[in-house]
Coordinates of C-alpha atoms in Angstrom, one line a residue:
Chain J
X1 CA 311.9 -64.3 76.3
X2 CA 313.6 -64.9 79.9
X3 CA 312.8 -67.8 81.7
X4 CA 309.3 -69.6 82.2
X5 CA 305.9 -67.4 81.1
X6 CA 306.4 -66.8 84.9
X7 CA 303.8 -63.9 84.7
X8 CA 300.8 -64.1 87.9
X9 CA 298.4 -66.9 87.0
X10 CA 300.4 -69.0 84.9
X11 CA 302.2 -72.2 86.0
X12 CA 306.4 -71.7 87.0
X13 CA 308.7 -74.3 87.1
X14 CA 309.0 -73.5 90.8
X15 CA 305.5 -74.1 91.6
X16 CA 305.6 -78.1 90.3
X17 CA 305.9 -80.4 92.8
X18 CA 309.5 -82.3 92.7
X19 CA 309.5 -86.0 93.3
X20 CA 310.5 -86.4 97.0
X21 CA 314.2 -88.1 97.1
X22 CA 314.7 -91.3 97.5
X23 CA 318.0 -92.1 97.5
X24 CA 319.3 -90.2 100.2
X25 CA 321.9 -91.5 103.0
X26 CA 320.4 -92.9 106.1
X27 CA 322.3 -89.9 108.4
X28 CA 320.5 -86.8 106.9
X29 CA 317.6 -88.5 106.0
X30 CA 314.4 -86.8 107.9
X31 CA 311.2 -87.7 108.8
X32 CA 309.3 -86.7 105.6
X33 CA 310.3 -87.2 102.5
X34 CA 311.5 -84.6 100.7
X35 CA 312.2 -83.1 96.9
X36 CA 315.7 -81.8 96.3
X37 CA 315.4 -78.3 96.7
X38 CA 317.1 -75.0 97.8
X39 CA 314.7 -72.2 99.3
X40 CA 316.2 -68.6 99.0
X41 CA 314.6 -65.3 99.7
X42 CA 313.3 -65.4 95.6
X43 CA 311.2 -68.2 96.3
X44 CA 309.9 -67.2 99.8
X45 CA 306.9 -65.1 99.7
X46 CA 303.7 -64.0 101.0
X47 CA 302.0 -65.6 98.0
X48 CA 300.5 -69.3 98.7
X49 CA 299.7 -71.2 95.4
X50 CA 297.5 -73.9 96.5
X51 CA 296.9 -76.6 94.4
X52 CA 294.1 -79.9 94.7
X53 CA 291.5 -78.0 96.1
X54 CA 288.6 -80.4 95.0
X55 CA 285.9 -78.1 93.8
X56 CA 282.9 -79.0 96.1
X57 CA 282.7 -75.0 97.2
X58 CA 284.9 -75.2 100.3
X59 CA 287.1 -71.9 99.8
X60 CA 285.4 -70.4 102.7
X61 CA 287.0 -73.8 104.8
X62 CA 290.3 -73.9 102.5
X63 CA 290.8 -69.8 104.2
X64 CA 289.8 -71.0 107.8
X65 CA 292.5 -73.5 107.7
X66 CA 294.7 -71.5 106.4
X67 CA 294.1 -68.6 108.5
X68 CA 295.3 -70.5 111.5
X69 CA 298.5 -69.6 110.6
X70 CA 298.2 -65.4 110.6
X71 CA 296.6 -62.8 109.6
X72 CA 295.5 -63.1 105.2
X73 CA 295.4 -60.3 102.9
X74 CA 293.8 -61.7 100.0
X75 CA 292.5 -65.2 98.9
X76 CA 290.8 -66.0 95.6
X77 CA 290.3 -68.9 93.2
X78 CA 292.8 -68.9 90.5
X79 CA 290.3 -70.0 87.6
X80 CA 292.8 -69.9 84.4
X81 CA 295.2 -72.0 86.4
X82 CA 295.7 -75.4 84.7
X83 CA 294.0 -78.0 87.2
X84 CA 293.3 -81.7 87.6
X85 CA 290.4 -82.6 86.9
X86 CA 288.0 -82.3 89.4
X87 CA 290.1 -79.6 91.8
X88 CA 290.5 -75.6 91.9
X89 CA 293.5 -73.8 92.8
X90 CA 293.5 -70.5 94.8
X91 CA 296.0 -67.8 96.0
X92 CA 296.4 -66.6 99.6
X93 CA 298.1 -63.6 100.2
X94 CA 299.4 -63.8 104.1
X95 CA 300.3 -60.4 105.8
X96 CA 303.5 -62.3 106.5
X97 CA 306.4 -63.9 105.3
X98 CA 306.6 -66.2 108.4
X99 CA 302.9 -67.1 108.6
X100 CA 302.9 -67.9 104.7
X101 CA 306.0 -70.0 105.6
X102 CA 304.6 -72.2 108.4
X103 CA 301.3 -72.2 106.6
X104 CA 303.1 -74.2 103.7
X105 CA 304.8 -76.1 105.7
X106 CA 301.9 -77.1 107.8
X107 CA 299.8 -77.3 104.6
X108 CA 301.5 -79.0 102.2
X109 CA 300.7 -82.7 101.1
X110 CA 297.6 -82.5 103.6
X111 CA 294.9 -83.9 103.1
X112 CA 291.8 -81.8 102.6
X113 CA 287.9 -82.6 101.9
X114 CA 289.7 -85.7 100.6
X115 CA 292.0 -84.4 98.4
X116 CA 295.9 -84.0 99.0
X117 CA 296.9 -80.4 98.7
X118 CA 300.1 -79.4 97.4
X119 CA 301.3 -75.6 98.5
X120 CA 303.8 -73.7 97.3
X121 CA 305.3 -70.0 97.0
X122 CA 304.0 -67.6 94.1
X123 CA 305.8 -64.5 94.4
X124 CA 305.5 -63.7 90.6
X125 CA 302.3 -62.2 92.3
X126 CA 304.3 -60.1 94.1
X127 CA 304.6 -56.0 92.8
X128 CA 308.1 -54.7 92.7
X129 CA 307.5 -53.1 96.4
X130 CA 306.7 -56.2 97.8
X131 CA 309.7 -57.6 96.3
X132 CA 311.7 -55.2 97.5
X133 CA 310.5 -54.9 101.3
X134 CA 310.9 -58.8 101.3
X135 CA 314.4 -58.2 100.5
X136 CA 314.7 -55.4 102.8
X137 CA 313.0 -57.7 105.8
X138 CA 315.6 -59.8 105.3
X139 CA 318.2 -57.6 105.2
X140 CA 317.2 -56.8 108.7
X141 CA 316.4 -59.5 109.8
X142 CA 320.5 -61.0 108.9
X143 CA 321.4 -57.3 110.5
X144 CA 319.8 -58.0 113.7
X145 CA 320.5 -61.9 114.0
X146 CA 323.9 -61.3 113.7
X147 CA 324.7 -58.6 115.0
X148 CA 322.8 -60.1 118.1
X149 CA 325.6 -62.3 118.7
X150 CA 327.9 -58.8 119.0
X151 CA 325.9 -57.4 121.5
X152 CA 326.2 -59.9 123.8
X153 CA 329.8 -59.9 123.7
X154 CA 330.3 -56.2 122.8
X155 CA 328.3 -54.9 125.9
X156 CA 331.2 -53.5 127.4
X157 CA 331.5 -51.6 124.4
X158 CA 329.6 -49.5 123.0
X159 CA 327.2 -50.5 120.2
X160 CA 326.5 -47.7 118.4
X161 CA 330.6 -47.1 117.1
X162 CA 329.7 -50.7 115.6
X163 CA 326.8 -50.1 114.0
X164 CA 327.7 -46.5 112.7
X165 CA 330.7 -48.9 110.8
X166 CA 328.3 -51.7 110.0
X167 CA 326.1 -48.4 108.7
X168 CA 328.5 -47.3 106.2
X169 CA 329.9 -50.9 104.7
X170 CA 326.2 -52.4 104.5
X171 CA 323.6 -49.4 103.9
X172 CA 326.3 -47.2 101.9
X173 CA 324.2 -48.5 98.8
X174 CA 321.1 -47.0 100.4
X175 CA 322.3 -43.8 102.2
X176 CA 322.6 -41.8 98.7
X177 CA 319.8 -42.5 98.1
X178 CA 317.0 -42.5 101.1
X179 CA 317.8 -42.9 104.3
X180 CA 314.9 -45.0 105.3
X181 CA 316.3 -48.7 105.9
X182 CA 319.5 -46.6 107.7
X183 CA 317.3 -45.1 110.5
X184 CA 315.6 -48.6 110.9
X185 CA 319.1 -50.1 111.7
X186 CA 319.5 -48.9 115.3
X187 CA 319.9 -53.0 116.4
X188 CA 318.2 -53.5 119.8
X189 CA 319.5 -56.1 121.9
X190 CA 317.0 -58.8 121.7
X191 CA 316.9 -60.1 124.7
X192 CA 313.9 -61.8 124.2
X193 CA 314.6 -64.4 121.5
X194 CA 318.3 -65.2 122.5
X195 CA 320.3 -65.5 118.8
X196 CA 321.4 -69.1 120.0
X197 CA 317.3 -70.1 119.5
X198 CA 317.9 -69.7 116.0
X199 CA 319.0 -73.6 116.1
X200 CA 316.7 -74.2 113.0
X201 CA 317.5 -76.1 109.9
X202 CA 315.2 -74.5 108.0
X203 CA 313.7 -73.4 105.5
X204 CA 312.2 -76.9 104.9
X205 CA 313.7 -77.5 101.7
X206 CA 314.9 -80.9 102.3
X207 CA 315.7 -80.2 106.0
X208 CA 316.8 -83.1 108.4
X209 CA 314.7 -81.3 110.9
X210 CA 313.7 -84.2 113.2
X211 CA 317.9 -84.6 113.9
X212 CA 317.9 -81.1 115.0
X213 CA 315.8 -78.3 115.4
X214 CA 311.5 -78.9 114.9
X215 CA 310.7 -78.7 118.9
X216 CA 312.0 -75.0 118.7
X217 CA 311.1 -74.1 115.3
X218 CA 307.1 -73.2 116.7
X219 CA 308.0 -71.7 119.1
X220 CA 310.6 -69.0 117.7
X221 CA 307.7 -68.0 115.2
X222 CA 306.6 -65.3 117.2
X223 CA 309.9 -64.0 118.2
X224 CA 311.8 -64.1 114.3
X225 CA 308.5 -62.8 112.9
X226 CA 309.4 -59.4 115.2
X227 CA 312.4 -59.4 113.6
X228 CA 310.2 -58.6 110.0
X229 CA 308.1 -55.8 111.5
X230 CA 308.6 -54.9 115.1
X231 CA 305.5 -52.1 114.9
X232 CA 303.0 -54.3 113.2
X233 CA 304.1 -57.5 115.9
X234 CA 301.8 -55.0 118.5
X235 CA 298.8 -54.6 116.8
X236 CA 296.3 -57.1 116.3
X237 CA 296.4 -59.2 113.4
X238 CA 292.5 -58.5 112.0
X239 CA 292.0 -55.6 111.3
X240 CA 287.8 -55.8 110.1
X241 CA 287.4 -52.5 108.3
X242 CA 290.4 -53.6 105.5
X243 CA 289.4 -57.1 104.9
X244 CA 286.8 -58.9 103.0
X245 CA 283.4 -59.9 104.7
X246 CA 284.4 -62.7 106.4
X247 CA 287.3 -61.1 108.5
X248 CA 285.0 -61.5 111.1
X249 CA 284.6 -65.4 111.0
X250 CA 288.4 -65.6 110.7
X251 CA 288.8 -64.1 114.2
X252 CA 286.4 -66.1 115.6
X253 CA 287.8 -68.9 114.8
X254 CA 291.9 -68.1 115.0
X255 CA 292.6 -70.4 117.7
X256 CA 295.7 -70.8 117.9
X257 CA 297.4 -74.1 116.9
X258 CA 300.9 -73.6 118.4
X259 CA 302.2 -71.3 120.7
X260 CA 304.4 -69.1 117.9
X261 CA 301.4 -66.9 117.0
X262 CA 300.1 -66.3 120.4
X263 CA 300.8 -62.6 119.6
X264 CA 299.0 -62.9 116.3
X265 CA 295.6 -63.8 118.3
X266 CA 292.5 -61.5 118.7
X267 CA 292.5 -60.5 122.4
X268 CA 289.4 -62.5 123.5
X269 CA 291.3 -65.7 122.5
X270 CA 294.3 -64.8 124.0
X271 CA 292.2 -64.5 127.2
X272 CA 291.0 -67.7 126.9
X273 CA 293.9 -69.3 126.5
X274 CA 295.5 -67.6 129.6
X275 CA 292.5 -69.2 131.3
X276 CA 292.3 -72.7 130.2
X277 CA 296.3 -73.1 131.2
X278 CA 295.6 -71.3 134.2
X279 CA 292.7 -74.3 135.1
X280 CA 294.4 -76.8 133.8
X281 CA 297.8 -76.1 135.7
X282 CA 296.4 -74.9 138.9
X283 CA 295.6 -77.6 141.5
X284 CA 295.8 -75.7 144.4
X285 CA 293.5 -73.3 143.2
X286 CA 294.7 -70.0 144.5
X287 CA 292.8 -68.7 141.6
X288 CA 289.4 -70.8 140.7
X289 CA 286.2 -70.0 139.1
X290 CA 282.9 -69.5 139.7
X291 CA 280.2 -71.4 138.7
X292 CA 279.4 -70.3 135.4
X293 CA 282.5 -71.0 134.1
X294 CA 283.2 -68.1 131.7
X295 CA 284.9 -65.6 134.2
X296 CA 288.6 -64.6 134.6
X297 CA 289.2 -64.9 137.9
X298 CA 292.1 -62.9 140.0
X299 CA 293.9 -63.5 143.4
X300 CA 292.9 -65.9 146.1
X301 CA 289.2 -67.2 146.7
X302 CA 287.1 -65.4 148.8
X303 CA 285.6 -67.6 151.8
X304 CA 282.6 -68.9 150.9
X305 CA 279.4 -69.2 153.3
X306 CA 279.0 -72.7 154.0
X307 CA 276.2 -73.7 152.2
X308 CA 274.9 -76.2 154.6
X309 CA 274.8 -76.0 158.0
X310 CA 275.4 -79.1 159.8
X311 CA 275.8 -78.0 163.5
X312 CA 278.9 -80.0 164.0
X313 CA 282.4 -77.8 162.9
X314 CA 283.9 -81.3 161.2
X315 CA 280.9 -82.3 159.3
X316 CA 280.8 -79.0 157.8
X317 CA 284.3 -79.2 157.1
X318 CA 284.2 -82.5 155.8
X319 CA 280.8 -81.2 153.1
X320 CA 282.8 -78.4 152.7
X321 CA 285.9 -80.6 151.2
X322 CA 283.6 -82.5 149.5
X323 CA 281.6 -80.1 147.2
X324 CA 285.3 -78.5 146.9
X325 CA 286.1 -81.2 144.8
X326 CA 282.7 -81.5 143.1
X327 CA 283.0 -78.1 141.7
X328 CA 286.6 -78.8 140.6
X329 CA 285.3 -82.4 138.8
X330 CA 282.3 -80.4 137.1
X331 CA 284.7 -77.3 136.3
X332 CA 287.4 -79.5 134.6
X333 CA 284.2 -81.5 132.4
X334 CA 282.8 -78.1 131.8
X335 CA 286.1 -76.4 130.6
X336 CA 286.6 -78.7 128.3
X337 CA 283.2 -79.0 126.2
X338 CA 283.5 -74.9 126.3
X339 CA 283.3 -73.6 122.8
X340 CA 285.3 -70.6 122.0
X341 CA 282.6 -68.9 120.2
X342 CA 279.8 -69.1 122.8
X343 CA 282.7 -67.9 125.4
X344 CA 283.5 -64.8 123.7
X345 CA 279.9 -63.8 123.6
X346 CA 279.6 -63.7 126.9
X347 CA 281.5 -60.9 129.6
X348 CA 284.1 -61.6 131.0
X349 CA 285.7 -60.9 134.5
X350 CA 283.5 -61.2 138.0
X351 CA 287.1 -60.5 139.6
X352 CA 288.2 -61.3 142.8
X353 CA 289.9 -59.9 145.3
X354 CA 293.3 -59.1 143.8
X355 CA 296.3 -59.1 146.3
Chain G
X1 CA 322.5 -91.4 115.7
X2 CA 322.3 -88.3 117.5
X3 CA 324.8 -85.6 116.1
X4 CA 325.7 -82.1 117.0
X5 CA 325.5 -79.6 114.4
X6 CA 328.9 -79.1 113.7
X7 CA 329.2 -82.5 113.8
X8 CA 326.3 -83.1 111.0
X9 CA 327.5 -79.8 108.6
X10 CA 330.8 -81.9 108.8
X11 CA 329.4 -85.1 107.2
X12 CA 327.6 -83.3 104.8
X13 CA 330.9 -81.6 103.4
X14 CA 332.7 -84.9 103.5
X15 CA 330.2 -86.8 102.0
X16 CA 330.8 -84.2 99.5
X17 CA 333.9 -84.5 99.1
X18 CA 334.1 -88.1 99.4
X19 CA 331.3 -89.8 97.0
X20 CA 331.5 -90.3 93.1
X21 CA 327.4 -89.7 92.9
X22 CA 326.2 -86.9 91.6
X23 CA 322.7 -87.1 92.8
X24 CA 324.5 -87.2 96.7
X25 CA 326.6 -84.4 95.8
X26 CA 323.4 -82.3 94.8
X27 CA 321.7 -83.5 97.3
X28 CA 324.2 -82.4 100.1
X29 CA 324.8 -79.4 98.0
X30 CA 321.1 -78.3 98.5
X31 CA 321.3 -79.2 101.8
X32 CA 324.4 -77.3 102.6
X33 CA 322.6 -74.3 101.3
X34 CA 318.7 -74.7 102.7
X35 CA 321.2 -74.3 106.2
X36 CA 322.8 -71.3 104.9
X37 CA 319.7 -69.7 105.2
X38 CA 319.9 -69.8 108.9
X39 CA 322.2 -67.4 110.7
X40 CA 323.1 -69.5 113.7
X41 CA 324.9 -72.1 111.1
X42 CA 327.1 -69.3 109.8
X43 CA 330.2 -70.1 111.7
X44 CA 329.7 -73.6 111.3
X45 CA 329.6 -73.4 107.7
X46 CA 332.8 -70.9 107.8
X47 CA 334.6 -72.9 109.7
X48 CA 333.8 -76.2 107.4
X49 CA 335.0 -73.4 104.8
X50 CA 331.3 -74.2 102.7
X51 CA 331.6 -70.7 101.7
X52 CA 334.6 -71.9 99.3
X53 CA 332.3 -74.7 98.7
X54 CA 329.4 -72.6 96.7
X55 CA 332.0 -70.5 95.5
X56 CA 333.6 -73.7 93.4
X57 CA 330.9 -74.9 92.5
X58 CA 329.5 -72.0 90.5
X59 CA 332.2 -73.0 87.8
X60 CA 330.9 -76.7 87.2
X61 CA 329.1 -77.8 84.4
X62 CA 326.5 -79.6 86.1
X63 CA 323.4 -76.8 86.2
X64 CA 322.1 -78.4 89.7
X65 CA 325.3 -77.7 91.5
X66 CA 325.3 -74.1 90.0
X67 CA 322.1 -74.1 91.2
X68 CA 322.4 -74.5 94.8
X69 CA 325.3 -73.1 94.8
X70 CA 324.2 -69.5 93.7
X71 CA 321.5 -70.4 96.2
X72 CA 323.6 -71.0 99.4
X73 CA 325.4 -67.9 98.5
X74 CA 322.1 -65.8 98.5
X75 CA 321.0 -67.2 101.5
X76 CA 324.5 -66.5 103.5
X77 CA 325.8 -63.6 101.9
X78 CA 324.0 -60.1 103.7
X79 CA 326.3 -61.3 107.1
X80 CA 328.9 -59.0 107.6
X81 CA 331.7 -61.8 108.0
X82 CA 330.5 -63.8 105.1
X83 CA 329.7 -61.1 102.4
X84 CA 333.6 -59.3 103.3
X85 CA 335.2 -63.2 102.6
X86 CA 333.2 -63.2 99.3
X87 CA 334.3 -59.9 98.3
X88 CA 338.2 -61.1 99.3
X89 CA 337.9 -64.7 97.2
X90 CA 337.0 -61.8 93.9
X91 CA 333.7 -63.5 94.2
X92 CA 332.0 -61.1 92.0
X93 CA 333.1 -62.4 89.0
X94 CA 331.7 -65.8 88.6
X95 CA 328.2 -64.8 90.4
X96 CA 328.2 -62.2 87.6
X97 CA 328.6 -65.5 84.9
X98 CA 325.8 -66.9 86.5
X99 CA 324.0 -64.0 85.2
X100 CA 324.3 -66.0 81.6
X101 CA 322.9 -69.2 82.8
X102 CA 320.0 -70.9 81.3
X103 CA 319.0 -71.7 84.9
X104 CA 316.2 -69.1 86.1
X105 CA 316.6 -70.1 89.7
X106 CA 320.7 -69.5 89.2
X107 CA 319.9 -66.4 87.6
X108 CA 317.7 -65.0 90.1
X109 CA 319.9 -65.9 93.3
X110 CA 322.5 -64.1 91.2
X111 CA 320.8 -60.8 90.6
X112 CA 319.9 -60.8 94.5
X113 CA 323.5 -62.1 95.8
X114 CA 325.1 -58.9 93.7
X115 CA 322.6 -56.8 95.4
X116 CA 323.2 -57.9 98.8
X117 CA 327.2 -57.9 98.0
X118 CA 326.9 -54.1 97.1
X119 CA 329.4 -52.2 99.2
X120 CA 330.9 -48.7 98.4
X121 CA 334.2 -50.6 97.9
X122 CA 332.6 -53.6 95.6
X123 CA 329.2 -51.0 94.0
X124 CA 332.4 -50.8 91.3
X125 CA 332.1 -54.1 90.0
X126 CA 328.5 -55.4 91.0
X127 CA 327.1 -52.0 89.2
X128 CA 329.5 -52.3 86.5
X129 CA 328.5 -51.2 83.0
X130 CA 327.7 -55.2 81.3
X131 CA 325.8 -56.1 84.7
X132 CA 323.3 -52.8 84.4
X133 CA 322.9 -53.2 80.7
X134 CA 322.3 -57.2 81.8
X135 CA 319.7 -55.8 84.3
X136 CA 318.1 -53.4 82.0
X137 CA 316.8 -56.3 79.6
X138 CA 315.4 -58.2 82.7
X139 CA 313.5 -56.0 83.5
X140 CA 312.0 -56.0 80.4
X141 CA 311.4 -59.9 81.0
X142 CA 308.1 -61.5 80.8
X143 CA 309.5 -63.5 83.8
X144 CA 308.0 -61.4 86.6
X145 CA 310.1 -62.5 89.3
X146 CA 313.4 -61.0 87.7
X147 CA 312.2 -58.4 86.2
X148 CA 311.1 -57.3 90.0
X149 CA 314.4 -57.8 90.7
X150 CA 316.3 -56.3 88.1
X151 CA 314.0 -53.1 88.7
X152 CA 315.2 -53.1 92.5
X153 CA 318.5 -53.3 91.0
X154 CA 318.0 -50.6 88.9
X155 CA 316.3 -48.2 91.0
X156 CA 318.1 -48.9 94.2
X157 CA 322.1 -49.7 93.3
X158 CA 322.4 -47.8 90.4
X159 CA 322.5 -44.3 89.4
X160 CA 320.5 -42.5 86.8
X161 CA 323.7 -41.5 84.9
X162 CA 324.7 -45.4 85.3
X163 CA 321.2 -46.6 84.1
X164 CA 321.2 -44.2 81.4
X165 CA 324.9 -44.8 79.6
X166 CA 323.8 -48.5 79.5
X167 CA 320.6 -47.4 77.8
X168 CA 322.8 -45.8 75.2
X169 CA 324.8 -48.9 74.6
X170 CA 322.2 -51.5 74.7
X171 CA 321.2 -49.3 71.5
X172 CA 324.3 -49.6 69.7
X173 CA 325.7 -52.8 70.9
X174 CA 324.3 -56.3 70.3
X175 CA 326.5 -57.8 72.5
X176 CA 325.3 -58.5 75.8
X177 CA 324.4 -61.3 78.7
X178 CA 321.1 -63.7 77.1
X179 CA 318.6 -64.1 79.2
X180 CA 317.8 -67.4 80.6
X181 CA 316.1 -69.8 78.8
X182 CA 313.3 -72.2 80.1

């Protein structure tokens, strides 16, 4: 028999945990200590293995954590899965490769209920089809990085003579047979996520990140993730009627913990966030709130009728200033206690006068 | 110490080059190829001529270096530049060997490398008759990760007539490439 019994639901050699290294030279040493270990496009996948669950009933928690990081598929206990004593272990299918990635990242050795998880990649769970758009994702994803580089410098020319040559060396293979990864080749010119972003050491195998790249490594989530699915990027990442039961608590609660999946948010949250930066960021308050607190607020502030009239034009001015700032002191206090569920209930946008 | 990348890529290789410790040569190896993963790095690691690098290495007895070798080539080989300077160093032929190893990781960066390597110039030799007949029994394998692979394989780079004549031979032949061991 080939290899490990590396059929779904049985341990792989690539799902144990490596001793981190200890011996390595002070230069490329990085933050975290890590295992030795190469990640390649086999290993990736959408297929989280997590192990140390501790079995106190928390999967409904474990799938909220994990659901920070994008949109899940699937998620179940693994129950023939050889445990520790004590501690479950459960699959999560992610909708994508580069949410399962960060989620491991983000996920692994943390400490949860207690315990210390350890994630890794399971993609003997994957079917043949997913193996094979994985590879194909990639394949783009290469096609369009690189050939990025080209279009800046080839503007002058024309793209498509490159392409049509790039066609025929790389997608020869697929053109006798469908033409379906060829008519998905036409490269835009990403001007969006600049090629030179791409300054990441990663995947995190045993990365030196901190010398080089972890400040843009969040933040290019969003963009390289459009390189996997540039139709499924616009749409929003829950999607009730296909997922289990608690889809719904997912949404509410996918607030986003970095800015890379800002496009991966439901819209009311997105909203919010829009708003909070706007109030934090905005002292000059050509754009302010009303009282309640919940609206969205466009354009300049009306005039308001002084509240109190106190016969004198620089008393009034002076009260005026003053319960200015009041309401900005109780709106700052108030933004922050705001809870994201209680917001969304409400409707949005009084709006002002837009210019 | 702060260091540019191409200053960094360039330690790793001479450290390489330089040390008598295995461990640090496996350990810059895998390093070296987690950053071939990463387009942006790709002239970097031309120009520090790593590409050679995994090539040699896939020849060494020691299984870690073959390892992360096969790896770093899987990781950089679907760019253009890269996969046309494999082709050139006749690197076909000892990703093909690691179709033999005992390594499953090795193995499986193999089986994906020679995919992403297939050209209408190279399909000759990565679809050659020993490498579908090799594919063919993966994807009998209990090991579900290669026998995904080897189906792809199948399905996408070969031809029925090519599938089929190494179903005949596999039948009268007991030669063949062994599957990797645990």
């Amino acid at each position: 028999a080939a290899g490990s019994s590396g059929g779904p639901g049985a341990p792989c050699r690539h799902h144990v945990q490596l001793e981190a290294c200890e011996s390595r030279a002070k230069y490329r040493e990085g933050w975290r200590p890590r295992a030795v270990k190469v990640y390649t496009i086999n290993l990736e996948s959408r297929y989280l293995l997590i192990q140390g669950v501790p079995a106190l009933g928390v999967m409904k928690e474990l799938v909220e954590q994990f659901a920070l990081y994008g949109a899940i598929e699937e998620y179940h206990a693994l129950d023939e899965y050889p445990a520790e004593q004590f501690t479950e272990v459960y699959l999560i299918k992610f909708k994508k490769l580069q949410c399962a990635r960060v989620a491991k990242k983000k996920m692994d050795e943390r400490s949860f209920f207690g315990s210390l998880l350890h994630v890794c990649y399971a993609p003997e769970f994957e079917t043949v089809q997913e193996t094979r758009e994985k590879l194909q994702d990639r394949r783009k994803y290469i096609a369009k990085a690189t050939n990025q580089r080209d279009c800046f410098v080839l503007k002058k020319v024309e793209g498509p003579k490159n392409t049509a040559s790039k066609n025929t060396e790389q997608d020869c293979p697929w053109s006798t047979l469908g033409s379906h990864v060829a008519s998905n080749w036409d490269p835009p010119c990403f001007t969006s996520s600049p090629g030179a972003s791409h300054n990441i050491a990663y995947p995190s195998g045993n990365q030196n990140e901190s010398l080089l790249t972890s400040p843009h490594y969040d933040n290019n989530c969003a963009e390289s993730s459009g390189y996997f699915d540039q139709n499924t990027f616009l749409t929003p990442s829950v999607h009730p009627g296909g997922h289990t039961p608690t889809a719904s608590l997912m949404q509410q609660r996918m607030v986003p913990a970095y800015n890379g999946i800002d496009r991966f948010m439901p819209r009311t949250t997105h909203l919010q966030e829009r708003k909070r930066k706007r109030e934090e960021g905005n002292k000059f308050s050509l754009i302010g709130t009303s009282e309640d607190n919940t609206e969205v607020v466009i354009g300049p502030q009306l005039p308001e009728i002084p509240k109190v009239d106190m016969d004198d034009e620089s008393l009034n001015t002076s009260a005026t200033l003053i319960r200015n700032k009041l309401k900005e002191v109780a709106d700052s206090v108030s933004t922050s206690v705001e809870k994201p569920e209680s917001s969304s209930a409400k409707p949005l946008v009084k709006q002002r006068r837009r210019i | 110490m702060e260091l540019g990348r191409l200053e960094y890529l360039q330690a790793l290789v001479t450290e390489f080059q330089v040390t008598d410790s295995t461990e640090a040569k496996e350990q810059v190896l895998a390093n070296l190829a987690n950053f071939a993963y990463d387009p942006s790095n790709y002239e970097y690691l031309r120009q520090l001529q790593v590409l050679d690098l995994f090539l040699d290495m896939l020849t060494e007895d020691n299984e870690s270096l073959v390892e992360f070798a096969m790896g770093g080539l899987c990781n950089l080989c679907l760019d253009k530049t890269n996969k046309e300077y494999i082709l050139e160093a006749n690197g076909v032929e000892p990703i093909i060997n690691c179709l033999s190893s005992s390594n499953e990781e090795t193995v499986v960066s193999a089986v994906t490398t020679l995919m992403f390597l297939t050209t209408p110039r190279s399909r000759a030799q990565t679809t050659a008759l020993p490498v579908v007949e090799c594919m063919l029994r993966f994807s009998l394998s209990a090991n579900r990760r290669l026998s995904n692979l080897a189906s792809i394989f199948l399905q996408d780079y070969c031809t029925p007539p090519q599938v089929e004549e190494a179903r005949n031979l596999s039948k009268h032949t007991a030669v063949g490439i062994p599957l990797p061991k645990d």
